[in-house]
Amino acid sequence: MLQETVFKSLHEAAGARMVDFAGWFMPVQYNSIVEEHKLVRSACGLFDVSHMGRIIITGKQHKEFVEHICSNTRANMKPGRVRYNLICKEDGTILDDVLVSASLEDGAPSEKDVKANPPLALRKGCTMIVCNAGNHPKIAAWIDKQSKNFDVHIHDISAAYPMLALQGPRSQDILQPLTDADLGSLKYYTCTVGTVLGVKDVIISRTGYTGEDGFELIFPKAVAEKVFKGLVEKGKAGGLALTGLGARDSLRLEAGMPLYGHEIDETINPLEAGLDWAVDLKKNFIGSDALKKIAKAGIKRTLVGLDVQDKRIARQGMKVMHKGKAVGAIASGTKSPTLDKIIATAHVPVEVAKNAGTVDVELREGVLAAAKVVPTTFYTRKK
């Protein structure tokens, strides 16, 4: 049976087309996916991202524990900072990519207070991890298993605290009149706690998965309908509209953001995925020994972008050919609404990535389309 977010009835009332996404009944679109995509690039889209996992870690060793399980550094994160991370297995392959948020202070909230009001922990002392929907059970179990030798407490707030994302260049203008938080001083990849639409202790994070400016909001389930309707009604004048996961996928692909099960999974390590910038090999963490050896020996395959010279979409799993031989496979592909062309990502040998210039994609047996090898980031927003 599919899981549902607290907003299901509101999505259906708004005319959403609902689909199975990672075991969740989610809105893939409300109108045209292309129009929703363009709306986020030009104005502001509102996404339900409550299917993702939200885990708060408290206790005396919460920093040390996160340092142990995550690829990027936690120790030097300033208060309120958010940092992209990988959680890896011992062999260095990727269990999930996550966002790690540092609390606003380095205090020690009581467990009683945290259970009663989890955002209090983000004010006073904790680390929050947001993981992917399909990997949530796996990551929750992994965190629980690895935490046994640390003085930490794990609070999975996913079911009780839904999450919405405003994404697009008008996000700040739309949200600012509705909150007491100073969004102008909230830098990209930082977070705070404030009041939104009269709801106190909302976690506000200047993050997203679209390549645009935006904010992700975490708040109590009891006020979910109030927040959802308030954002839709009050954001309308600024150009806000509901957007589904179909647009979210094409937006993230244009922006060069990996999707678990496509660009990354348990057979791929961060160095092969071009995510070495999110790995600190100067520290020890689960998988670091393996990754240090891989880094020393050099990777044999890597992730590339492809500018496909055809009108047909390159789909996941399609063969990538070079000089008549299969050398890799498509990870993701779509027609870019922003660039009006077919874009894709693929895993290929390093020598092909460096020297080929062009490859072929087998759209179906015997039918090839030429593709230029390009960087994985196809679109960068103007700042």
mmCIF file of C-alpha atoms in Angstrom:
data_model
loop_
_atom_site.group_PDB
_atom_site.id
_atom_site.type_symbol
_atom_site.label_atom_id
_atom_site.label_comp_id
_atom_site.label_asym_id
_atom_site.label_seq_id
_atom_site.Cartn_x
_atom_site.Cartn_y
_atom_site.Cartn_z
ATOM 1 C CA MET A 1 0.000 0.000 0.000
ATOM 2 C CA LEU A 2 1.332 3.420 -0.954
ATOM 3 C CA GLN A 3 2.157 5.930 1.747
ATOM 4 C CA GLU A 4 0.436 9.311 1.616
ATOM 5 C CA THR A 5 1.454 12.766 2.789
ATOM 6 C CA VAL A 6 -0.862 14.916 4.875
ATOM 7 C CA PHE A 7 -1.536 17.022 1.756
ATOM 8 C CA LYS A 8 -3.060 14.219 -0.390
ATOM 9 C CA SER A 9 -6.638 15.546 -0.356
ATOM 10 C CA LEU A 10 -5.415 19.071 -1.105
ATOM 11 C CA HIS A 11 -3.438 17.799 -4.104
ATOM 12 C CA GLU A 12 -6.467 15.948 -5.432
ATOM 13 C CA ALA A 13 -8.710 18.972 -4.908
ATOM 14 C CA ALA A 14 -6.225 21.013 -6.946
ATOM 15 C CA GLY A 15 -6.483 18.534 -9.831
ATOM 16 C CA ALA A 16 -3.121 16.826 -9.403
ATOM 17 C CA ARG A 17 -2.265 13.661 -11.295
ATOM 18 C CA MET A 18 -1.122 11.321 -8.539
ATOM 19 C CA VAL A 19 1.427 8.534 -9.086
ATOM 20 C CA ASP A 20 3.577 6.047 -7.198
ATOM 21 C CA PHE A 21 6.902 7.693 -6.398
ATOM 22 C CA ALA A 22 9.310 5.672 -4.236
ATOM 23 C CA GLY A 23 6.363 4.015 -2.511
ATOM 24 C CA TRP A 24 4.483 7.275 -1.981
ATOM 25 C CA PHE A 25 1.264 8.529 -3.602
ATOM 26 C CA MET A 26 2.545 11.865 -4.881
ATOM 27 C CA PRO A 27 1.534 14.616 -7.355
ATOM 28 C CA VAL A 28 3.560 14.298 -10.552
ATOM 29 C CA GLN A 29 1.828 17.319 -12.122
ATOM 30 C CA TYR A 30 -1.127 19.685 -11.788
ATOM 31 C CA ASN A 31 -1.051 21.065 -15.313
ATOM 32 C CA SER A 32 1.702 20.719 -17.911
ATOM 33 C CA ILE A 33 5.054 19.514 -16.545
ATOM 34 C CA VAL A 34 6.805 21.840 -18.994
ATOM 35 C CA GLU A 35 4.780 24.854 -17.846
ATOM 36 C CA GLU A 36 5.390 23.994 -14.199
ATOM 37 C CA HIS A 37 9.109 23.710 -14.958
ATOM 38 C CA LYS A 38 9.152 27.126 -16.627
ATOM 39 C CA LEU A 39 7.161 28.613 -13.749
ATOM 40 C CA VAL A 40 9.877 27.602 -11.274
ATOM 41 C CA ARG A 41 12.567 29.115 -13.488
ATOM 42 C CA SER A 42 10.648 32.414 -13.787
ATOM 43 C CA ALA A 43 8.497 32.792 -10.658
ATOM 44 C CA CYS A 44 7.819 30.302 -7.835
ATOM 45 C CA GLY A 45 6.611 26.735 -7.553
ATOM 46 C CA LEU A 46 5.298 25.078 -4.387
ATOM 47 C CA PHE A 47 6.306 21.428 -3.957
ATOM 48 C CA ASP A 48 5.172 18.854 -1.421
ATOM 49 C CA VAL A 49 8.399 17.146 -0.314
ATOM 50 C CA SER A 50 6.984 15.532 2.821
ATOM 51 C CA HIS A 51 7.906 12.089 1.484
ATOM 52 C CA MET A 52 11.560 12.791 2.276
ATOM 53 C CA GLY A 53 13.043 11.697 5.607
ATOM 54 C CA ARG A 54 13.778 14.181 8.412
ATOM 55 C CA ILE A 55 15.930 12.952 11.283
ATOM 56 C CA ILE A 56 17.166 15.067 14.200
ATOM 57 C CA ILE A 57 20.201 13.852 16.154
ATOM 58 C CA THR A 58 20.834 15.207 19.659
ATOM 59 C CA GLY A 59 23.117 14.265 22.541
ATOM 60 C CA LYS A 60 26.672 15.039 23.633
ATOM 61 C CA GLN A 61 28.239 13.382 20.587
ATOM 62 C CA HIS A 62 25.832 14.390 17.809
ATOM 63 C CA LYS A 63 28.605 16.165 15.885
ATOM 64 C CA GLU A 64 31.061 13.298 16.266
ATOM 65 C CA PHE A 65 28.426 10.801 15.185
ATOM 66 C CA VAL A 66 27.504 12.728 12.044
ATOM 67 C CA GLU A 67 31.226 13.109 11.308
ATOM 68 C CA HIS A 68 31.443 9.306 11.499
ATOM 69 C CA ILE A 69 28.581 8.498 9.110
ATOM 70 C CA CYS A 70 28.803 11.375 6.605
ATOM 71 C CA SER A 71 31.381 12.165 3.931
ATOM 72 C CA ASN A 72 31.642 15.915 4.457
ATOM 73 C CA THR A 73 32.914 17.758 7.521
ATOM 74 C CA ARG A 74 30.508 18.499 10.393
ATOM 75 C CA ALA A 75 33.045 19.869 12.902
ATOM 76 C CA ASN A 76 33.663 23.184 11.127
ATOM 77 C CA MET A 77 30.042 23.901 10.182
ATOM 78 C CA LYS A 78 28.984 27.293 11.477
ATOM 79 C CA PRO A 79 25.645 27.581 13.321
ATOM 80 C CA GLY A 80 22.732 27.365 10.892
ATOM 81 C CA ARG A 81 24.868 26.048 8.039
ATOM 82 C CA VAL A 82 23.540 23.356 5.688
ATOM 83 C CA ARG A 83 25.939 21.057 3.850
ATOM 84 C CA TYR A 84 25.501 18.410 1.144
ATOM 85 C CA ASN A 85 26.778 14.963 2.168
ATOM 86 C CA LEU A 86 26.945 11.333 1.159
ATOM 87 C CA ILE A 87 26.304 8.423 3.492
ATOM 88 C CA CYS A 88 28.515 5.587 2.283
ATOM 89 C CA LYS A 89 29.012 1.901 2.923
ATOM 90 C CA GLU A 90 32.384 0.488 4.008
ATOM 91 C CA ASP A 91 33.335 -0.090 0.356
ATOM 92 C CA GLY A 92 32.766 3.603 -0.414
ATOM 93 C CA THR A 93 29.601 3.173 -2.465
ATOM 94 C CA ILE A 94 26.635 5.449 -1.802
ATOM 95 C CA LEU A 95 23.736 4.574 0.497
ATOM 96 C CA ASP A 96 22.170 8.008 -0.006
ATOM 97 C CA ASP A 97 22.882 11.673 -0.553
ATOM 98 C CA VAL A 98 21.610 13.878 2.263
ATOM 99 C CA LEU A 99 21.518 17.426 3.568
ATOM 100 C CA VAL A 100 23.088 17.990 6.988
ATOM 101 C CA SER A 101 21.979 21.059 8.972
ATOM 102 C CA ALA A 102 23.799 22.492 11.984
ATOM 103 C CA SER A 103 21.758 23.941 14.857
ATOM 104 C CA LEU A 104 21.675 27.682 15.520
ATOM 105 C CA GLU A 105 23.405 27.245 18.878
ATOM 106 C CA ASP A 106 25.704 24.663 20.473
ATOM 107 C CA GLY A 107 23.583 24.025 23.537
ATOM 108 C CA ALA A 108 22.058 20.831 24.897
ATOM 109 C CA PRO A 109 18.246 20.795 24.827
ATOM 110 C CA SER A 110 16.549 18.265 27.093
ATOM 111 C CA GLU A 111 15.179 15.167 25.404
ATOM 112 C CA LYS A 112 11.774 15.924 26.903
ATOM 113 C CA ASP A 113 11.728 19.343 25.219
ATOM 114 C CA VAL A 114 12.955 17.927 21.917
ATOM 115 C CA LYS A 115 10.226 15.277 21.843
ATOM 116 C CA ALA A 116 7.607 17.928 22.584
ATOM 117 C CA ASN A 117 8.960 20.410 20.031
ATOM 118 C CA PRO A 118 11.682 19.079 17.660
ATOM 119 C CA PRO A 119 12.490 22.495 16.088
ATOM 120 C CA LEU A 120 13.669 23.531 19.559
ATOM 121 C CA ALA A 121 16.642 21.225 18.996
ATOM 122 C CA LEU A 122 17.564 23.092 15.825
ATOM 123 C CA ARG A 123 17.602 26.272 17.869
ATOM 124 C CA LYS A 124 19.627 24.939 20.788
ATOM 125 C CA GLY A 125 21.840 22.042 19.745
ATOM 126 C CA CYS A 126 21.554 19.181 17.238
ATOM 127 C CA THR A 127 22.248 17.998 13.720
ATOM 128 C CA MET A 128 19.396 17.429 11.275
ATOM 129 C CA ILE A 129 19.650 15.033 8.331
ATOM 130 C CA VAL A 130 17.231 15.114 5.390
ATOM 131 C CA CYS A 131 17.373 11.977 3.241
ATOM 132 C CA ASN A 132 15.623 10.710 0.117
ATOM 133 C CA ALA A 133 12.132 9.216 0.316
ATOM 134 C CA GLY A 134 12.948 5.799 -1.116
ATOM 135 C CA ASN A 135 15.994 5.473 1.124
ATOM 136 C CA HIS A 136 14.376 6.702 4.334
ATOM 137 C CA PRO A 137 13.778 3.247 5.901
ATOM 138 C CA LYS A 138 17.287 2.131 4.955
ATOM 139 C CA ILE A 139 18.954 5.302 6.257
ATOM 140 C CA ALA A 140 16.909 5.344 9.477
ATOM 141 C CA ALA A 141 17.988 1.753 10.166
ATOM 142 C CA TRP A 142 21.610 2.554 9.257
ATOM 143 C CA ILE A 143 21.693 5.567 11.581
ATOM 144 C CA ASP A 144 20.178 3.527 14.406
ATOM 145 C CA LYS A 145 22.718 0.733 13.917
ATOM 146 C CA GLN A 146 25.739 3.032 13.729
ATOM 147 C CA SER A 147 24.651 5.130 16.727
ATOM 148 C CA LYS A 148 25.070 2.358 19.311
ATOM 149 C CA ASN A 149 28.596 3.424 20.321
ATOM 150 C CA PHE A 150 27.800 7.140 20.521
ATOM 151 C CA ASP A 151 26.076 9.244 23.174
ATOM 152 C CA VAL A 152 23.284 10.404 20.876
ATOM 153 C CA HIS A 153 19.497 10.348 20.626
ATOM 154 C CA ILE A 154 17.727 9.825 17.298
ATOM 155 C CA HIS A 155 14.431 11.604 16.592
ATOM 156 C CA ASP A 156 12.734 10.702 13.302
ATOM 157 C CA ILE A 157 10.251 13.553 12.861
ATOM 158 C CA SER A 158 9.215 12.692 9.298
ATOM 159 C CA ALA A 159 5.642 11.587 10.043
ATOM 160 C CA ALA A 160 4.834 14.400 12.479
ATOM 161 C CA TYR A 161 6.507 17.269 10.613
ATOM 162 C CA PRO A 162 5.641 17.616 6.902
ATOM 163 C CA MET A 163 7.758 19.629 4.484
ATOM 164 C CA LEU A 164 6.989 22.061 1.665
ATOM 165 C CA ALA A 165 9.408 23.751 -0.733
ATOM 166 C CA LEU A 166 9.038 27.135 -2.422
ATOM 167 C CA GLN A 167 11.376 27.232 -5.422
ATOM 168 C CA GLY A 168 12.057 30.002 -7.906
ATOM 169 C CA PRO A 169 13.428 33.552 -8.202
ATOM 170 C CA ARG A 170 10.351 35.074 -6.532
ATOM 171 C CA SER A 171 10.457 32.759 -3.513
ATOM 172 C CA GLN A 172 11.894 35.342 -1.125
ATOM 173 C CA ASP A 173 9.493 38.082 -2.200
ATOM 174 C CA ILE A 174 6.546 35.733 -1.667
ATOM 175 C CA LEU A 175 7.645 34.240 1.657
ATOM 176 C CA GLN A 176 9.079 37.332 3.367
ATOM 177 C CA PRO A 177 5.714 39.026 4.156
ATOM 178 C CA LEU A 178 4.537 35.753 5.708
ATOM 179 C CA THR A 179 7.412 35.250 8.169
ATOM 180 C CA ASP A 180 9.276 37.081 10.927
ATOM 181 C CA ALA A 181 12.584 35.578 9.757
ATOM 182 C CA ASP A 182 14.901 37.954 7.899
ATOM 183 C CA LEU A 183 15.200 36.040 4.641
ATOM 184 C CA GLY A 184 17.525 38.635 3.151
ATOM 185 C CA SER A 185 20.207 37.690 5.664
ATOM 186 C CA LEU A 186 19.586 33.954 5.278
ATOM 187 C CA LYS A 187 22.271 32.853 2.836
ATOM 188 C CA TYR A 188 21.993 29.939 0.403
ATOM 189 C CA TYR A 189 22.482 26.637 2.251
ATOM 190 C CA THR A 190 21.722 28.023 5.693
ATOM 191 C CA CYS A 191 18.717 27.531 7.957
ATOM 192 C CA THR A 192 16.864 29.193 10.807
ATOM 193 C CA VAL A 193 13.722 28.791 12.915
ATOM 194 C CA GLY A 194 10.920 31.341 12.675
ATOM 195 C CA THR A 195 7.199 32.029 12.502
ATOM 196 C CA VAL A 196 5.414 31.471 9.172
ATOM 197 C CA LEU A 197 1.748 32.375 8.648
ATOM 198 C CA GLY A 198 1.375 32.666 12.415
ATOM 199 C CA VAL A 199 2.849 29.198 13.021
ATOM 200 C CA LYS A 200 5.752 29.338 15.470
ATOM 201 C CA ASP A 201 8.956 27.297 15.351
ATOM 202 C CA VAL A 202 8.971 26.529 11.630
ATOM 203 C CA ILE A 203 12.311 25.272 10.324
ATOM 204 C CA ILE A 204 13.223 27.461 7.333
ATOM 205 C CA SER A 205 16.069 26.280 5.113
ATOM 206 C CA ARG A 206 17.358 28.148 2.057
ATOM 207 C CA THR A 207 17.853 24.995 0.048
ATOM 208 C CA GLY A 208 16.194 23.089 -2.763
ATOM 209 C CA TYR A 209 16.480 20.598 -5.591
ATOM 210 C CA THR A 210 15.791 22.716 -8.653
ATOM 211 C CA GLY A 211 18.829 24.897 -9.257
ATOM 212 C CA GLU A 212 16.826 27.972 -8.251
ATOM 213 C CA ASP A 213 16.721 30.056 -5.094
ATOM 214 C CA GLY A 214 14.139 28.810 -2.643
ATOM 215 C CA PHE A 215 13.122 27.733 0.835
ATOM 216 C CA GLU A 216 12.155 24.436 2.420
ATOM 217 C CA LEU A 217 9.759 24.620 5.387
ATOM 218 C CA ILE A 218 9.259 22.005 8.120
ATOM 219 C CA PHE A 219 6.315 22.442 10.506
ATOM 220 C CA PRO A 220 3.846 20.449 12.658
ATOM 221 C CA LYS A 221 1.328 18.170 10.951
ATOM 222 C CA ALA A 222 -1.512 19.808 12.909
ATOM 223 C CA VAL A 223 -1.094 23.066 10.962
ATOM 224 C CA ALA A 224 -0.291 21.488 7.578
ATOM 225 C CA GLU A 225 -3.511 22.544 5.864
ATOM 226 C CA LYS A 226 -3.229 26.094 7.211
ATOM 227 C CA VAL A 227 0.328 26.485 5.911
ATOM 228 C CA PHE A 228 -0.402 24.867 2.538
ATOM 229 C CA LYS A 229 -3.511 26.940 1.840
ATOM 230 C CA GLY A 230 -1.918 30.104 3.191
ATOM 231 C CA LEU A 231 1.087 29.810 0.893
ATOM 232 C CA VAL A 232 -1.102 29.072 -2.140
ATOM 233 C CA GLU A 233 -3.556 31.901 -1.476
ATOM 234 C CA LYS A 234 -1.096 34.584 -0.410
ATOM 235 C CA GLY A 235 1.543 33.557 -2.951
ATOM 236 C CA LYS A 236 -0.790 33.707 -5.941
ATOM 237 C CA ALA A 237 -0.286 37.427 -6.517
ATOM 238 C CA GLY A 238 3.479 36.904 -6.681
ATOM 239 C CA GLY A 239 3.183 34.152 -9.277
ATOM 240 C CA LEU A 240 3.272 31.091 -7.005
ATOM 241 C CA ALA A 241 1.550 27.927 -8.226
ATOM 242 C CA LEU A 242 1.522 24.266 -7.254
ATOM 243 C CA THR A 243 4.160 22.150 -8.976
ATOM 244 C CA GLY A 244 4.666 18.392 -9.118
ATOM 245 C CA LEU A 245 7.532 15.942 -9.041
ATOM 246 C CA GLY A 246 7.684 15.739 -12.841
ATOM 247 C CA ALA A 247 8.958 19.301 -13.042
ATOM 248 C CA ARG A 248 11.203 18.730 -10.035
ATOM 249 C CA ASP A 249 12.997 15.969 -11.935
ATOM 250 C CA SER A 250 13.623 17.991 -15.108
ATOM 251 C CA LEU A 251 14.673 21.000 -13.005
ATOM 252 C CA ARG A 252 17.228 19.019 -11.003
ATOM 253 C CA LEU A 253 18.623 17.372 -14.149
ATOM 254 C CA GLU A 254 19.179 20.740 -15.829
ATOM 255 C CA ALA A 255 20.926 21.933 -12.663
ATOM 256 C CA GLY A 256 23.249 18.920 -12.523
ATOM 257 C CA MET A 257 21.840 17.514 -9.286
ATOM 258 C CA PRO A 258 22.029 13.711 -8.920
ATOM 259 C CA LEU A 259 19.001 11.504 -8.338
ATOM 260 C CA TYR A 260 19.408 8.354 -6.283
ATOM 261 C CA GLY A 261 18.847 5.280 -8.416
ATOM 262 C CA HIS A 262 20.085 7.135 -11.485
ATOM 263 C CA GLU A 263 23.359 9.074 -11.107
ATOM 264 C CA ILE A 264 24.143 7.481 -7.727
ATOM 265 C CA ASP A 265 23.390 4.177 -5.980
ATOM 266 C CA GLU A 266 25.035 1.359 -4.042
ATOM 267 C CA THR A 267 27.227 0.391 -7.014
ATOM 268 C CA ILE A 268 28.693 3.877 -7.488
ATOM 269 C CA ASN A 269 31.123 5.789 -5.284
ATOM 270 C CA PRO A 270 31.223 9.597 -4.880
ATOM 271 C CA LEU A 271 34.439 9.970 -6.871
ATOM 272 C CA GLU A 272 32.911 8.228 -9.894
ATOM 273 C CA ALA A 273 29.777 10.368 -9.562
ATOM 274 C CA GLY A 274 31.747 13.633 -9.683
ATOM 275 C CA LEU A 275 30.921 14.324 -6.035
ATOM 276 C CA ASP A 276 34.486 14.462 -4.702
ATOM 277 C CA TRP A 277 33.748 18.058 -3.580
ATOM 278 C CA ALA A 278 31.350 16.568 -1.011
ATOM 279 C CA VAL A 279 33.952 14.176 0.394
ATOM 280 C CA ASP A 280 36.590 15.135 2.972
ATOM 281 C CA LEU A 281 39.285 12.471 2.759
ATOM 282 C CA LYS A 282 41.301 14.195 5.491
ATOM 283 C CA LYS A 283 38.878 12.806 8.075
ATOM 284 C CA ASN A 284 37.767 9.284 8.938
ATOM 285 C CA PHE A 285 34.207 8.196 8.207
ATOM 286 C CA ILE A 286 32.457 5.022 7.126
ATOM 287 C CA GLY A 287 33.823 4.304 3.652
ATOM 288 C CA SER A 288 36.777 6.700 3.874
ATOM 289 C CA ASP A 289 39.453 3.980 3.849
ATOM 290 C CA ALA A 290 38.048 2.524 0.638
ATOM 291 C CA LEU A 291 37.675 5.957 -0.961
ATOM 292 C CA LYS A 292 41.258 6.911 -0.089
ATOM 293 C CA LYS A 293 42.471 3.791 -1.914
ATOM 294 C CA ILE A 294 40.230 4.527 -4.897
ATOM 295 C CA ALA A 295 41.440 8.137 -5.026
ATOM 296 C CA LYS A 296 45.058 6.982 -4.985
ATOM 297 C CA ALA A 297 44.542 4.375 -7.710
ATOM 298 C CA GLY A 298 42.332 6.634 -9.821
ATOM 299 C CA ILE A 299 38.752 6.068 -10.934
ATOM 300 C CA LYS A 300 37.981 4.065 -14.063
ATOM 301 C CA ARG A 301 34.549 5.478 -14.871
ATOM 302 C CA THR A 302 32.898 8.842 -14.372
ATOM 303 C CA LEU A 303 29.631 10.692 -14.812
ATOM 304 C CA VAL A 304 29.252 12.969 -17.837
ATOM 305 C CA GLY A 305 26.594 15.164 -19.342
ATOM 306 C CA LEU A 306 25.359 14.512 -22.871
ATOM 307 C CA ASP A 307 23.944 17.008 -25.356
ATOM 308 C CA VAL A 308 21.960 14.577 -27.506
ATOM 309 C CA GLN A 309 21.675 15.586 -31.162
ATOM 310 C CA ASP A 310 18.189 14.172 -31.664
ATOM 311 C CA LYS A 311 14.557 14.960 -30.880
ATOM 312 C CA ARG A 312 13.996 11.681 -29.058
ATOM 313 C CA ILE A 313 14.695 11.378 -25.328
ATOM 314 C CA ALA A 314 17.612 9.275 -24.098
ATOM 315 C CA ARG A 315 16.149 7.064 -21.346
ATOM 316 C CA GLN A 316 17.805 5.451 -18.345
ATOM 317 C CA GLY A 317 19.558 2.225 -19.267
ATOM 318 C CA MET A 318 20.034 3.010 -22.970
ATOM 319 C CA LYS A 319 23.502 2.052 -24.178
ATOM 320 C CA VAL A 320 26.196 4.648 -24.744
ATOM 321 C CA MET A 321 28.365 3.621 -27.698
ATOM 322 C CA HIS A 322 31.835 4.684 -28.789
ATOM 323 C CA LYS A 323 33.583 3.360 -31.877
ATOM 324 C CA GLY A 324 30.931 0.678 -32.222
ATOM 325 C CA LYS A 325 31.252 -0.647 -28.678
ATOM 326 C CA ALA A 326 28.983 -0.215 -25.659
ATOM 327 C CA VAL A 327 30.953 1.815 -23.101
ATOM 328 C CA GLY A 328 28.268 2.886 -20.642
ATOM 329 C CA ALA A 329 24.608 3.582 -20.022
ATOM 330 C CA ILE A 330 22.276 6.550 -19.682
ATOM 331 C CA ALA A 331 21.566 7.516 -16.056
ATOM 332 C CA SER A 332 18.910 10.202 -16.692
ATOM 333 C CA GLY A 333 17.514 11.959 -19.734
ATOM 334 C CA THR A 334 14.843 14.473 -20.678
ATOM 335 C CA LYS A 335 13.959 17.241 -23.070
ATOM 336 C CA SER A 336 15.125 20.396 -21.324
ATOM 337 C CA PRO A 337 12.284 22.953 -21.207
ATOM 338 C CA THR A 338 14.786 25.734 -20.523
ATOM 339 C CA LEU A 339 17.280 24.853 -23.262
ATOM 340 C CA ASP A 340 14.827 23.234 -25.715
ATOM 341 C CA LYS A 341 17.053 20.252 -26.422
ATOM 342 C CA ILE A 342 17.632 16.684 -25.264
ATOM 343 C CA ILE A 343 19.991 16.397 -22.305
ATOM 344 C CA ALA A 344 21.198 13.344 -20.417
ATOM 345 C CA THR A 345 23.770 11.993 -17.998
ATOM 346 C CA ALA A 346 25.727 8.772 -18.360
ATOM 347 C CA HIS A 347 28.409 6.707 -16.666
ATOM 348 C CA VAL A 348 31.319 6.108 -19.046
ATOM 349 C CA PRO A 349 35.025 5.195 -18.843
ATOM 350 C CA VAL A 350 37.297 8.083 -17.864
ATOM 351 C CA GLU A 351 39.200 7.903 -21.162
ATOM 352 C CA VAL A 352 35.945 8.296 -23.095
ATOM 353 C CA ALA A 353 34.932 11.251 -20.945
ATOM 354 C CA LYS A 354 38.286 12.946 -21.500
ATOM 355 C CA ASN A 355 38.978 12.191 -25.129
ATOM 356 C CA ALA A 356 35.870 11.152 -27.044
ATOM 357 C CA GLY A 357 34.216 14.523 -27.585
ATOM 358 C CA THR A 358 31.160 12.748 -28.972
ATOM 359 C CA VAL A 359 29.515 9.381 -28.372
ATOM 360 C CA ASP A 360 26.373 7.658 -29.638
ATOM 361 C CA VAL A 361 23.241 6.775 -27.696
ATOM 362 C CA GLU A 362 21.351 3.658 -28.790
ATOM 363 C CA LEU A 363 17.763 4.938 -28.736
ATOM 364 C CA ARG A 364 16.585 1.495 -29.774
ATOM 365 C CA GLU A 365 18.328 -1.487 -31.320
ATOM 366 C CA GLY A 366 20.310 -0.325 -34.317
ATOM 367 C CA VAL A 367 19.159 3.305 -34.004
ATOM 368 C CA LEU A 368 21.894 5.649 -32.811
ATOM 369 C CA ALA A 369 21.899 9.346 -31.977
ATOM 370 C CA ALA A 370 25.082 11.369 -31.689
ATOM 371 C CA ALA A 371 25.711 13.113 -28.373
ATOM 372 C CA LYS A 372 28.313 15.678 -27.343
ATOM 373 C CA VAL A 373 30.112 14.968 -24.067
ATOM 374 C CA VAL A 374 29.576 18.018 -21.834
ATOM 375 C CA PRO A 375 29.632 18.939 -18.112
ATOM 376 C CA THR A 376 26.773 17.549 -16.016
ATOM 377 C CA THR A 377 25.482 21.029 -15.131
ATOM 378 C CA PHE A 378 23.373 22.245 -18.051
ATOM 379 C CA TYR A 379 21.824 25.280 -16.358
ATOM 380 C CA THR A 380 23.073 27.775 -13.766
ATOM 381 C CA ARG A 381 20.756 30.446 -12.389
ATOM 382 C CA LYS A 382 21.652 34.113 -12.488
ATOM 383 C CA LYS A 383 22.505 35.389 -9.001
#
